[in-house]
PDB file of C-alpha atoms in Angstrom:
ATOM      1  CA  ARG A   1     110.906 100.634 102.443  1.00 37.00           C
ATOM      2  CA  MET A   2     111.771  98.715  99.313  1.00 39.00           C
ATOM      3  CA  ALA A   3     111.274 100.126  95.853  1.00 42.00           C
ATOM      4  CA  ALA A   4     112.069  98.905  92.380  1.00 43.00           C
ATOM      5  CA  ALA A   5     111.933 101.320  89.513  1.00 43.00           C
ATOM      6  CA  GLY A   6     110.075 100.260  86.414  1.00 44.00           C
ATOM      7  CA  MET A   7     108.302 101.621  83.405  1.00 50.00           C
ATOM      8  CA  ALA A   8     104.651 102.494  83.073  1.00 54.00           C
ATOM      9  CA  LEU A   9     102.610 100.481  80.604  1.00 64.00           C
ATOM     10  CA  GLN A  10     102.266 101.777  77.103  1.00 68.00           C
ATOM     11  CA  HIS A  11      98.936 102.884  75.682  1.00 71.00           C
ATOM     12  CA  ALA A  12      97.050 100.120  73.908  1.00 72.00           C
ATOM     13  CA  PHE A  13      96.328 102.415  70.934  1.00 78.00           C
ATOM     14  CA  PRO A  14      99.311 104.610  70.012  1.00 78.00           C
ATOM     15  CA  GLY A  15      98.261 107.809  68.283  1.00 79.00           C
ATOM     16  CA  TYR A  16      94.989 108.037  70.182  1.00 77.00           C
ATOM     17  CA  GLU A  17      95.392 111.819  70.303  1.00 79.00           C
ATOM     18  CA  SER A  18      94.391 112.042  66.636  1.00 83.00           C
ATOM     19  CA  ALA A  19      90.902 110.759  67.536  1.00 80.00           C
ATOM     20  CA  GLY A  20      90.126 113.881  69.584  1.00 83.00           C
ATOM     21  CA  TRP A  21      87.947 113.594  72.669  1.00 79.00           C
ATOM     22  CA  PHE A  22      86.894 110.053  71.749  1.00 83.00           C
ATOM     23  CA  GLY A  23      90.499 108.888  71.709  1.00 80.00           C
ATOM     24  CA  GLU A  24      91.296 110.777  74.900  1.00 80.00           C
ATOM     25  CA  ILE A  25      88.448 109.080  76.778  1.00 76.00           C
ATOM     26  CA  PHE A  26      88.170 105.619  75.224  1.00 80.00           C
ATOM     27  CA  LEU A  27      91.517 104.840  73.558  1.00 82.00           C
ATOM     28  CA  SER A  28      94.100 106.317  75.930  1.00 80.00           C
ATOM     29  CA  GLN A  29      94.244 103.427  78.414  1.00 80.00           C
ATOM     30  CA  SER A  30      96.704 100.574  78.658  1.00 80.00           C
ATOM     31  CA  TRP A  31      95.801  97.136  77.358  1.00 83.00           C
ATOM     32  CA  PHE A  32      95.133  96.037  80.962  1.00 83.00           C
ATOM     33  CA  THR A  33      91.987  98.178  81.004  1.00 84.00           C
ATOM     34  CA  TYR A  34      90.549  96.600  77.882  1.00 88.00           C
ATOM     35  CA  LEU A  35      91.581  93.138  79.093  1.00 89.00           C
ATOM     36  CA  GLY A  36      89.574  93.736  82.281  1.00 86.00           C
ATOM     37  CA  ILE A  37      86.480  94.681  80.291  1.00 87.00           C
ATOM     38  CA  LEU A  38      86.935  91.624  78.060  1.00 91.00           C
ATOM     39  CA  ILE A  39      87.229  89.368  81.116  1.00 91.00           C
ATOM     40  CA  ALA A  40      83.992  90.830  82.521  1.00 88.00           C
ATOM     41  CA  ILE A  41      82.164  90.164  79.241  1.00 90.00           C
ATOM     42  CA  LEU A  42      83.508  86.616  78.968  1.00 92.00           C
ATOM     43  CA  ALA A  43      82.660  85.888  82.606  1.00 90.00           C
ATOM     44  CA  THR A  44      79.100  87.107  82.069  1.00 89.00           C
ATOM     45  CA  VAL A  45      78.616  84.981  78.956  1.00 91.00           C
ATOM     46  CA  ILE A  46      80.148  81.867  80.509  1.00 92.00           C
ATOM     47  CA  ILE A  47      78.344  82.111  83.858  1.00 90.00           C
ATOM     48  CA  LYS A  48      74.945  83.010  82.411  1.00 88.00           C
ATOM     49  CA  TYR A  49      74.733  81.233  79.073  1.00 92.00           C
ATOM     50  CA  THR A  50      76.846  78.056  79.177  1.00 94.00           C
ATOM     51  CA  LYS A  51      76.537  74.650  80.818  1.00 94.00           C
ATOM     52  CA  VAL A  52      79.792  75.245  82.680  1.00 94.00           C
ATOM     53  CA  GLY A  53      78.357  78.449  84.100  1.00 92.00           C
ATOM     54  CA  LEU A  54      75.104  76.731  85.061  1.00 93.00           C
ATOM     55  CA  ASN A  55      77.039  74.031  86.894  1.00 93.00           C
ATOM     56  CA  LEU A  56      79.214  76.633  88.604  1.00 92.00           C
ATOM     57  CA  ARG A  57      76.161  78.534  89.815  1.00 89.00           C
ATOM     58  CA  ALA A  58      74.635  75.311  91.070  1.00 91.00           C
ATOM     59  CA  VAL A  59      77.807  74.518  92.997  1.00 91.00           C
ATOM     60  CA  GLY A  60      77.722  77.946  94.624  1.00 88.00           C
ATOM     61  CA  GLU A  61      74.013  77.932  95.395  1.00 87.00           C
ATOM     62  CA  ASN A  62      73.453  74.363  96.556  1.00 88.00           C
ATOM     63  CA  ALA A  63      76.512  72.140  96.547  1.00 88.00           C
ATOM     64  CA  SER A  64      74.622  69.082  97.848  1.00 88.00           C
ATOM     65  CA  ALA A  65      72.067  69.242  95.024  1.00 89.00           C
ATOM     66  CA  ALA A  66      74.845  69.790  92.489  1.00 89.00           C
ATOM     67  CA  ASP A  67      76.696  66.733  93.826  1.00 88.00           C
ATOM     68  CA  SER A  68      73.511  64.678  93.601  1.00 88.00           C
ATOM     69  CA  ALA A  69      73.177  65.731  89.954  1.00 90.00           C
ATOM     70  CA  GLY A  70      76.639  64.356  89.212  1.00 90.00           C
ATOM     71  CA  ILE A  71      78.509  67.673  89.164  1.00 91.00           C
ATOM     72  CA  GLU A  72      82.056  67.430  90.546  1.00 91.00           C
ATOM     73  CA  VAL A  73      81.748  70.127  93.193  1.00 91.00           C
ATOM     74  CA  ASN A  74      85.362  70.267  94.344  1.00 90.00           C
ATOM     75  CA  ARG A  75      86.731  70.371  90.817  1.00 92.00           C
ATOM     76  CA  TYR A  76      84.518  73.323  89.920  1.00 92.00           C
ATOM     77  CA  ARG A  77      85.422  75.118  93.143  1.00 91.00           C
ATOM     78  CA  TYR A  78      89.157  74.603  92.776  1.00 93.00           C
ATOM     79  CA  ILE A  79      89.204  75.682  89.130  1.00 94.00           C
ATOM     80  CA  ALA A  80      87.006  78.728  89.855  1.00 92.00           C
ATOM     81  CA  THR A  81      89.264  79.713  92.763  1.00 92.00           C
ATOM     82  CA  ILE A  82      92.399  79.387  90.624  1.00 95.00           C
ATOM     83  CA  ILE A  83      90.896  81.473  87.813  1.00 94.00           C
ATOM     84  CA  GLY A  84      89.634  84.064  90.288  1.00 91.00           C
ATOM     85  CA  GLY A  85      93.091  84.273  91.878  1.00 92.00           C
ATOM     86  CA  ALA A  86      94.670  84.729  88.445  1.00 93.00           C
ATOM     87  CA  ILE A  87      92.265  87.581  87.645  1.00 91.00           C
ATOM     88  CA  ALA A  88      93.053  89.172  91.017  1.00 87.00           C
ATOM     89  CA  GLY A  89      96.744  88.882  90.139  1.00 87.00           C
ATOM     90  CA  ILE A  90      96.095  90.683  86.863  1.00 87.00           C
ATOM     91  CA  GLY A  91      94.409  93.452  88.860  1.00 84.00           C
ATOM     92  CA  GLY A  92      97.434  93.742  91.150  1.00 81.00           C
ATOM     93  CA  ALA A  93      99.795  93.826  88.181  1.00 81.00           C
ATOM     94  CA  PHE A  94      97.686  96.573  86.598  1.00 82.00           C
ATOM     95  CA  TYR A  95      97.891  98.688  89.762  1.00 77.00           C
ATOM     96  CA  GLU A  96     101.652  98.391  90.069  1.00 77.00           C
ATOM     97  CA  LEU A  97     102.556  98.664  86.388  1.00 77.00           C
ATOM     98  CA  ASP A  98     100.002 101.238  85.271  1.00 71.00           C
ATOM     99  CA  ASN A  99      98.567 103.204  88.178  1.00 65.00           C
ATOM    100  CA  ALA A 100     101.804 103.155  90.220  1.00 64.00           C
ATOM    101  CA  LYS A 101     103.909 103.678  87.070  1.00 63.00           C
ATOM    102  CA  GLY A 102     106.012 100.595  87.681  1.00 61.00           C
ATOM    103  CA  MET A 103     107.074 101.585  91.199  1.00 64.00           C
ATOM    104  CA  PHE A 104     106.685  98.854  93.813  1.00 62.00           C
ATOM    105  CA  ASN A 105     106.374 100.256  97.310  1.00 59.00           C
ATOM    106  CA  VAL A 106     106.027  97.790 100.175  1.00 53.00           C
ATOM    107  CA  ALA A 107     105.116 100.514 102.676  1.00 52.00           C
ATOM    108  CA  ASP A 108     102.070 101.759 100.791  1.00 55.00           C
ATOM    109  CA  GLY A 109     101.144  98.598  98.902  1.00 58.00           C
ATOM    110  CA  ILE A 110      97.756  98.621  97.294  1.00 66.00           C
ATOM    111  CA  ASP A 111      96.141 100.726 100.027  1.00 65.00           C
ATOM    112  CA  ALA A 112      92.460  99.875 100.641  1.00 71.00           C
ATOM    113  CA  PHE A 113      91.497  98.925  97.097  1.00 76.00           C
ATOM    114  CA  GLY A 114      90.801  95.364  98.214  1.00 76.00           C
ATOM    115  CA  TRP A 115      88.047  96.726 100.456  1.00 76.00           C
ATOM    116  CA  LEU A 116      86.621  98.701  97.542  1.00 80.00           C
ATOM    117  CA  ALA A 117      86.783  95.631  95.302  1.00 82.00           C
ATOM    118  CA  LEU A 118      84.792  93.610  97.835  1.00 80.00           C
ATOM    119  CA  CYS A 119      82.192  96.365  98.029  1.00 80.00           C
ATOM    120  CA  ILE A 120      81.922  96.491  94.242  1.00 83.00           C
ATOM    121  CA  VAL A 121      81.228  92.743  94.122  1.00 84.00           C
ATOM    122  CA  ILE A 122      78.385  93.145  96.614  1.00 80.00           C
ATOM    123  CA  PHE A 123      77.116  96.369  95.026  1.00 79.00           C
ATOM    124  CA  SER A 124      77.012  94.733  91.574  1.00 81.00           C
ATOM    125  CA  LEU A 125      74.788  91.909  92.882  1.00 78.00           C
ATOM    126  CA  TRP A 126      77.454  89.382  91.824  1.00 80.00           C
ATOM    127  CA  LYS A 127      77.202  90.320  88.133  1.00 82.00           C
ATOM    128  CA  PRO A 128      80.518  90.925  86.273  1.00 84.00           C
ATOM    129  CA  LEU A 129      79.290  93.602  83.838  1.00 82.00           C
ATOM    130  CA  ILE A 130      77.616  95.630  86.577  1.00 84.00           C
ATOM    131  CA  ALA A 131      80.836  95.288  88.580  1.00 85.00           C
ATOM    132  CA  THR A 132      82.726  96.848  85.672  1.00 84.00           C
ATOM    133  CA  LEU A 133      80.390  99.860  85.622  1.00 85.00           C
ATOM    134  CA  ALA A 134      80.612 100.132  89.411  1.00 85.00           C
ATOM    135  CA  SER A 135      84.398 100.147  89.110  1.00 84.00           C
ATOM    136  CA  PHE A 136      84.202 103.169  86.825  1.00 84.00           C
ATOM    137  CA  LEU A 137      81.923 104.894  89.354  1.00 85.00           C
ATOM    138  CA  PHE A 138      84.357 104.331  92.225  1.00 83.00           C
ATOM    139  CA  ALA A 139      87.250 105.400  90.004  1.00 81.00           C
ATOM    140  CA  CYS A 140      85.470 108.702  89.390  1.00 83.00           C
ATOM    141  CA  LEU A 141      85.030 109.151  93.142  1.00 83.00           C
ATOM    142  CA  SER A 142      88.714 108.375  93.698  1.00 81.00           C
ATOM    143  CA  ILE A 143      89.940 111.172  91.429  1.00 80.00           C
ATOM    144  CA  LEU A 144      87.841 113.883  93.073  1.00 79.00           C
ATOM    145  CA  PRO A 145      90.843 115.242  95.044  1.00 78.00           C
ATOM    146  CA  ILE A 146      92.892 115.548  91.845  1.00 77.00           C
ATOM    147  CA  PHE A 147      90.043 117.249  89.983  1.00 77.00           C
ATOM    148  CA  PHE A 148      89.300 119.798  92.695  1.00 75.00           C
ATOM    149  CA  ALA A 149      92.881 120.372  93.886  1.00 71.00           C
ATOM    150  CA  PRO A 150      93.467 123.471  91.680  1.00 71.00           C
ATOM    151  CA  TYR A 151      90.379 125.127  93.160  1.00 70.00           C
ATOM    152  CA  LEU A 152      91.071 124.377  96.816  1.00 65.00           C
ATOM    153  CA  GLY A 153      94.215 126.433  97.245  1.00 61.00           C
ATOM    154  CA  ALA A 154      95.485 126.221 100.803  1.00 53.00           C
ATOM    155  CA  ALA A 155      92.430 124.342 102.054  1.00 58.00           C
ATOM    156  CA  GLY A 156      94.293 121.043 102.165  1.00 64.00           C
ATOM    157  CA  TYR A 157      91.906 119.551 104.690  1.00 71.00           C
ATOM    158  CA  VAL A 158      89.193 119.545 102.013  1.00 74.00           C
ATOM    159  CA  THR A 159      91.425 117.294  99.928  1.00 75.00           C
ATOM    160  CA  TYR A 160      91.581 114.794 102.780  1.00 77.00           C
ATOM    161  CA  LEU A 161      87.809 114.890 103.073  1.00 80.00           C
ATOM    162  CA  LEU A 162      87.457 114.201  99.353  1.00 80.00           C
ATOM    163  CA  GLU A 163      89.850 111.273  99.652  1.00 79.00           C
ATOM    164  CA  MET A 164      87.407 109.764 102.133  1.00 82.00           C
ATOM    165  CA  VAL A 165      84.492 109.844  99.666  1.00 83.00           C
ATOM    166  CA  PRO A 166      85.077 106.408  98.028  1.00 81.00           C
ATOM    167  CA  TYR A 167      85.304 104.718 101.429  1.00 81.00           C
ATOM    168  CA  VAL A 168      82.285 106.515 102.844  1.00 85.00           C
ATOM    169  CA  ALA A 169      80.389 105.558  99.679  1.00 81.00           C
ATOM    170  CA  THR A 170      81.498 101.966 100.275  1.00 79.00           C
ATOM    171  CA  ILE A 171      79.950 101.938 103.744  1.00 83.00           C
ATOM    172  CA  VAL A 172      76.735 103.544 102.452  1.00 84.00           C
ATOM    173  CA  VAL A 173      76.474 101.006  99.614  1.00 79.00           C
ATOM    174  CA  LEU A 174      76.971  98.065 101.976  1.00 78.00           C
ATOM    175  CA  ILE A 175      74.247  99.392 104.267  1.00 81.00           C
ATOM    176  CA  ILE A 176      71.811  99.904 101.380  1.00 79.00           C
ATOM    177  CA  VAL A 177      72.476  96.475  99.860  1.00 74.00           C
ATOM    178  CA  SER A 178      72.060  94.816 103.261  1.00 75.00           C
ATOM    179  CA  LEU A 179      68.513  96.194 103.412  1.00 76.00           C
ATOM    180  CA  PHE A 180      67.477  94.237 100.330  1.00 69.00           C
ATOM    181  CA  ASN A 181      65.957  90.818 100.932  1.00 62.00           C
ATOM    182  CA  ARG A 182      65.717  89.900  97.272  1.00 66.00           C
ATOM    183  CA  LYS A 183      67.500  86.717  96.258  1.00 64.00           C
ATOM    184  CA  SER A 184      69.429  88.574  93.548  1.00 61.00           C
ATOM    185  CA  ALA A 185      70.971  90.824  96.192  1.00 63.00           C
ATOM    186  CA  GLN A 186      72.268  87.916  98.256  1.00 70.00           C
ATOM    187  CA  PRO A 187      75.519  85.998  97.748  1.00 74.00           C
ATOM    188  CA  PRO A 188      75.371  82.322  96.656  1.00 77.00           C
ATOM    189  CA  ALA A 189      73.908  80.328  99.529  1.00 71.00           C
ATOM    190  CA  ASP A 190      76.817  77.875  99.761  1.00 77.00           C
ATOM    191  CA  LEU A 191      79.571  80.422  99.239  1.00 75.00           C
ATOM    192  CA  GLY A 192      82.485  79.542 101.491  1.00 71.00           C
ATOM    193  CA  ARG A 193      80.900  76.358 102.800  1.00 73.00           C
ATOM    194  CA  SER A 194      82.723  73.067 102.502  1.00 72.00           C
ATOM    195  CA  GLU A 195      80.882  70.139 100.967  1.00 64.00           C
ATOM    196  CA  GLU A 196      81.347  66.588 102.142  1.00 61.00           C
ATOM    197  CA  ARG A 197      79.919  63.885  99.924  1.00 58.00           C
ATOM    198  CA  ARG A 198      77.515  61.680 101.801  1.00 51.00           C
ATOM    199  CA  VAL A 199      77.971  57.958 101.220  1.00 48.00           C
ATOM    200  CA  GLY A 200      75.161  55.468 101.738  1.00 44.00           C
TER     201      GLY A 200
END
Protein backbone atom coordinates (compact mmCIF):
# COMPACT_ATOMS: atom_id res chain seq x y z
CA ARG A 1 0.00 0.00 0.00
CA MET A 2 1.30 3.40 -0.99
CA ALA A 3 -0.03 6.60 0.50
CA ALA A 4 0.88 10.24 0.15
CA ALA A 5 -0.48 12.71 2.62
CA GLY A 6 -2.00 15.88 1.26
CA MET A 7 -4.43 18.60 2.11
CA ALA A 8 -8.14 18.70 1.42
CA LEU A 9 -9.38 21.37 -0.95
CA GLN A 10 -10.53 24.63 0.50
CA HIS A 11 -14.13 25.78 0.28
CA ALA A 12 -14.87 27.88 -2.78
CA PHE A 13 -16.73 30.47 -0.65
CA PRO A 14 -15.00 31.14 2.68
CA GLY A 15 -17.41 32.35 5.33
CA TYR A 16 -20.31 30.35 3.94
CA GLU A 17 -21.48 29.68 7.50
CA SER A 18 -22.80 33.25 7.73
CA ALA A 19 -25.37 32.44 5.01
CA GLY A 20 -27.17 29.94 7.25
CA TRP A 21 -28.76 26.87 5.71
CA PHE A 22 -28.35 28.27 2.19
CA GLY A 23 -24.60 28.58 2.65
CA GLU A 24 -24.37 25.17 4.30
CA ILE A 25 -26.10 23.48 1.35
CA PHE A 26 -25.07 25.52 -1.69
CA LEU A 27 -21.86 27.38 -0.79
CA SER A 28 -19.91 24.89 1.33
CA GLN A 29 -18.38 22.86 -1.52
CA SER A 30 -14.96 23.11 -3.09
CA TRP A 31 -14.49 24.87 -6.41
CA PHE A 32 -14.33 21.45 -8.11
CA THR A 33 -18.06 21.01 -7.50
CA TYR A 34 -18.99 24.28 -9.14
CA LEU A 35 -16.53 23.62 -11.98
CA GLY A 36 -18.32 20.32 -12.66
CA ILE A 37 -21.69 22.06 -12.86
CA LEU A 38 -20.22 24.73 -15.16
CA ILE A 39 -18.77 22.05 -17.44
CA ALA A 40 -22.18 20.35 -17.64
CA ILE A 41 -23.86 23.64 -18.60
CA LEU A 42 -21.21 24.47 -21.21
CA ALA A 43 -21.36 20.95 -22.66
CA THR A 44 -25.14 21.20 -22.98
CA VAL A 45 -24.99 24.58 -24.72
CA ILE A 46 -22.19 23.54 -27.07
CA ILE A 47 -23.63 20.14 -28.01
CA LYS A 48 -27.21 21.34 -28.44
CA TYR A 49 -26.97 24.90 -29.73
CA THR A 50 -23.74 25.32 -31.72
CA LYS A 51 -22.49 24.19 -35.12
CA VAL A 52 -19.61 22.36 -33.45
CA GLY A 53 -22.10 20.44 -31.33
CA LEU A 54 -24.27 19.65 -34.35
CA ASN A 55 -21.25 18.29 -36.20
CA LEU A 56 -20.18 16.28 -33.16
CA ARG A 57 -23.63 14.71 -32.87
CA ALA A 58 -23.59 13.90 -36.56
CA VAL A 59 -20.21 12.20 -36.18
CA GLY A 60 -21.55 10.09 -33.33
CA GLU A 61 -24.85 9.22 -34.98
CA ASN A 62 -23.79 8.58 -38.57
CA ALA A 63 -20.11 9.01 -39.30
CA SER A 64 -20.46 8.11 -43.00
CA ALA A 65 -23.09 10.81 -43.57
CA ALA A 66 -21.02 13.31 -41.62
CA ASP A 67 -17.97 12.49 -43.76
CA SER A 68 -20.04 12.93 -46.91
CA ALA A 69 -21.09 16.37 -45.66
CA GLY A 70 -17.45 17.40 -45.36
CA ILE A 71 -17.11 17.02 -41.59
CA GLU A 72 -13.67 15.79 -40.50
CA VAL A 73 -14.82 12.77 -38.52
CA ASN A 74 -11.50 11.72 -37.02
CA ARG A 75 -10.60 15.23 -35.93
CA TYR A 76 -13.90 15.62 -34.09
CA ARG A 77 -13.53 12.20 -32.48
CA TYR A 78 -9.96 12.74 -31.34
CA ILE A 79 -10.68 16.19 -29.91
CA ALA A 80 -13.85 14.96 -28.17
CA THR A 81 -11.95 12.01 -26.70
CA ILE A 82 -9.16 14.26 -25.42
CA ILE A 83 -11.62 16.69 -23.83
CA GLY A 84 -13.61 13.83 -22.32
CA GLY A 85 -10.42 12.33 -20.89
CA ALA A 86 -9.47 15.70 -19.40
CA ILE A 87 -12.89 16.00 -17.74
CA ALA A 88 -12.53 12.46 -16.38
CA GLY A 89 -9.14 13.48 -15.00
CA ILE A 90 -10.75 16.43 -13.25
CA GLY A 91 -13.24 14.00 -11.70
CA GLY A 92 -10.41 11.78 -10.46
CA ALA A 93 -8.56 14.78 -9.04
CA PHE A 94 -11.73 15.88 -7.25
CA TYR A 95 -12.14 12.44 -5.64
CA GLU A 96 -8.57 12.29 -4.38
CA LEU A 97 -8.18 15.92 -3.31
CA ASP A 98 -11.65 16.57 -1.92
CA ASN A 99 -13.51 13.37 -1.10
CA ALA A 100 -10.37 11.45 -0.04
CA LYS A 101 -8.95 14.55 1.69
CA GLY A 102 -5.72 14.46 -0.28
CA MET A 103 -4.85 10.87 0.62
CA PHE A 104 -3.86 8.67 -2.32
CA ASN A 105 -4.41 5.00 -1.61
CA VAL A 106 -3.47 2.52 -4.32
CA ALA A 107 -5.19 -0.38 -2.55
CA ASP A 108 -8.63 1.21 -2.47
CA GLY A 109 -8.34 3.51 -5.48
CA ILE A 110 -11.57 5.00 -6.67
CA ASP A 111 -13.66 1.94 -5.78
CA ALA A 112 -16.60 1.35 -8.16
CA PHE A 113 -17.40 4.97 -8.99
CA GLY A 114 -16.48 4.37 -12.62
CA TRP A 115 -19.34 1.87 -12.81
CA LEU A 116 -21.70 4.42 -11.28
CA ALA A 117 -20.49 7.09 -13.70
CA LEU A 118 -21.25 4.82 -16.66
CA CYS A 119 -24.72 4.15 -15.29
CA ILE A 120 -25.35 7.87 -14.83
CA VAL A 121 -24.46 8.52 -18.48
CA ILE A 122 -26.99 5.91 -19.60
CA PHE A 123 -29.60 6.97 -17.04
CA SER A 124 -29.33 10.62 -18.13
CA LEU A 125 -30.08 9.68 -21.76
CA TRP A 126 -26.71 11.17 -22.80
CA LYS A 127 -27.65 14.68 -21.61
CA PRO A 128 -25.05 16.52 -19.46
CA LEU A 129 -27.47 18.50 -17.26
CA ILE A 130 -29.58 15.45 -16.47
CA ALA A 131 -26.34 13.61 -15.68
CA THR A 132 -25.52 16.31 -13.13
CA LEU A 133 -28.87 15.85 -11.39
CA ALA A 134 -28.45 12.07 -11.51
CA SER A 135 -25.05 12.48 -9.88
CA PHE A 136 -26.66 14.29 -6.96
CA LEU A 137 -29.21 11.47 -6.66
CA PHE A 138 -26.52 8.79 -6.50
CA ALA A 139 -24.53 10.91 -4.07
CA CYS A 140 -27.55 10.98 -1.76
CA LEU A 141 -27.80 7.19 -1.99
CA SER A 142 -24.09 6.86 -1.22
CA ILE A 143 -24.32 8.73 2.08
CA LEU A 144 -27.19 6.65 3.45
CA PRO A 145 -24.85 4.59 5.69
CA ILE A 146 -23.39 7.76 7.21
CA PHE A 147 -26.84 9.27 7.77
CA PHE A 148 -28.32 6.20 9.43
CA ALA A 149 -25.19 5.04 11.30
CA PRO A 150 -26.12 6.78 14.60
CA TYR A 151 -29.47 4.98 14.63
CA LEU A 152 -28.22 1.50 13.79
CA GLY A 153 -26.17 0.87 16.91
CA ALA A 154 -24.61 -2.58 16.81
CA ALA A 155 -26.51 -3.63 13.69
CA GLY A 156 -23.46 -3.20 11.49
CA TYR A 157 -24.80 -5.55 8.84
CA VAL A 158 -27.49 -2.98 8.03
CA THR A 159 -24.73 -0.53 7.18
CA TYR A 160 -23.31 -2.98 4.65
CA LEU A 161 -26.75 -3.39 3.13
CA LEU A 162 -27.12 0.38 2.81
CA GLU A 163 -23.72 0.58 1.14
CA MET A 164 -25.11 -1.72 -1.54
CA VAL A 165 -28.00 0.62 -2.39
CA PRO A 166 -26.21 2.76 -5.04
CA TYR A 167 -25.01 -0.34 -6.88
CA VAL A 168 -28.37 -2.09 -6.69
CA ALA A 169 -29.98 1.12 -7.96
CA THR A 170 -27.45 1.09 -10.80
CA ILE A 171 -28.54 -2.38 -11.90
CA VAL A 172 -32.23 -1.43 -11.63
CA VAL A 173 -31.68 1.74 -13.68
CA LEU A 174 -29.82 -0.15 -16.41
CA ILE A 175 -32.63 -2.69 -16.63
CA ILE A 176 -35.31 0.02 -16.84
CA VAL A 177 -33.43 2.04 -19.46
CA SER A 178 -32.84 -1.09 -21.54
CA LEU A 179 -36.61 -1.55 -21.80
CA PHE A 180 -37.02 1.76 -23.62
CA ASN A 181 -36.95 1.62 -27.41
CA ARG A 182 -37.11 5.37 -27.89
CA LYS A 183 -34.28 6.89 -29.89
CA SER A 184 -33.52 9.35 -27.08
CA ALA A 185 -32.81 6.45 -24.74
CA GLN A 186 -30.26 4.88 -27.06
CA PRO A 187 -26.57 5.76 -27.37
CA PRO A 188 -25.30 7.37 -30.61
CA ALA A 189 -25.56 4.78 -33.37
CA ASP A 190 -21.89 5.00 -34.39
CA LEU A 191 -20.48 5.22 -30.89
CA GLY A 192 -17.28 3.21 -30.74
CA ARG A 193 -17.30 2.33 -34.42
CA SER A 194 -14.32 3.16 -36.59
CA GLU A 195 -14.93 5.06 -39.81
CA GLU A 196 -12.96 4.43 -42.96
CA ARG A 197 -13.34 6.98 -45.72
CA ARG A 198 -14.46 5.38 -48.94
CA VAL A 199 -12.57 6.51 -52.03
CA GLY A 200 -14.06 6.28 -55.51
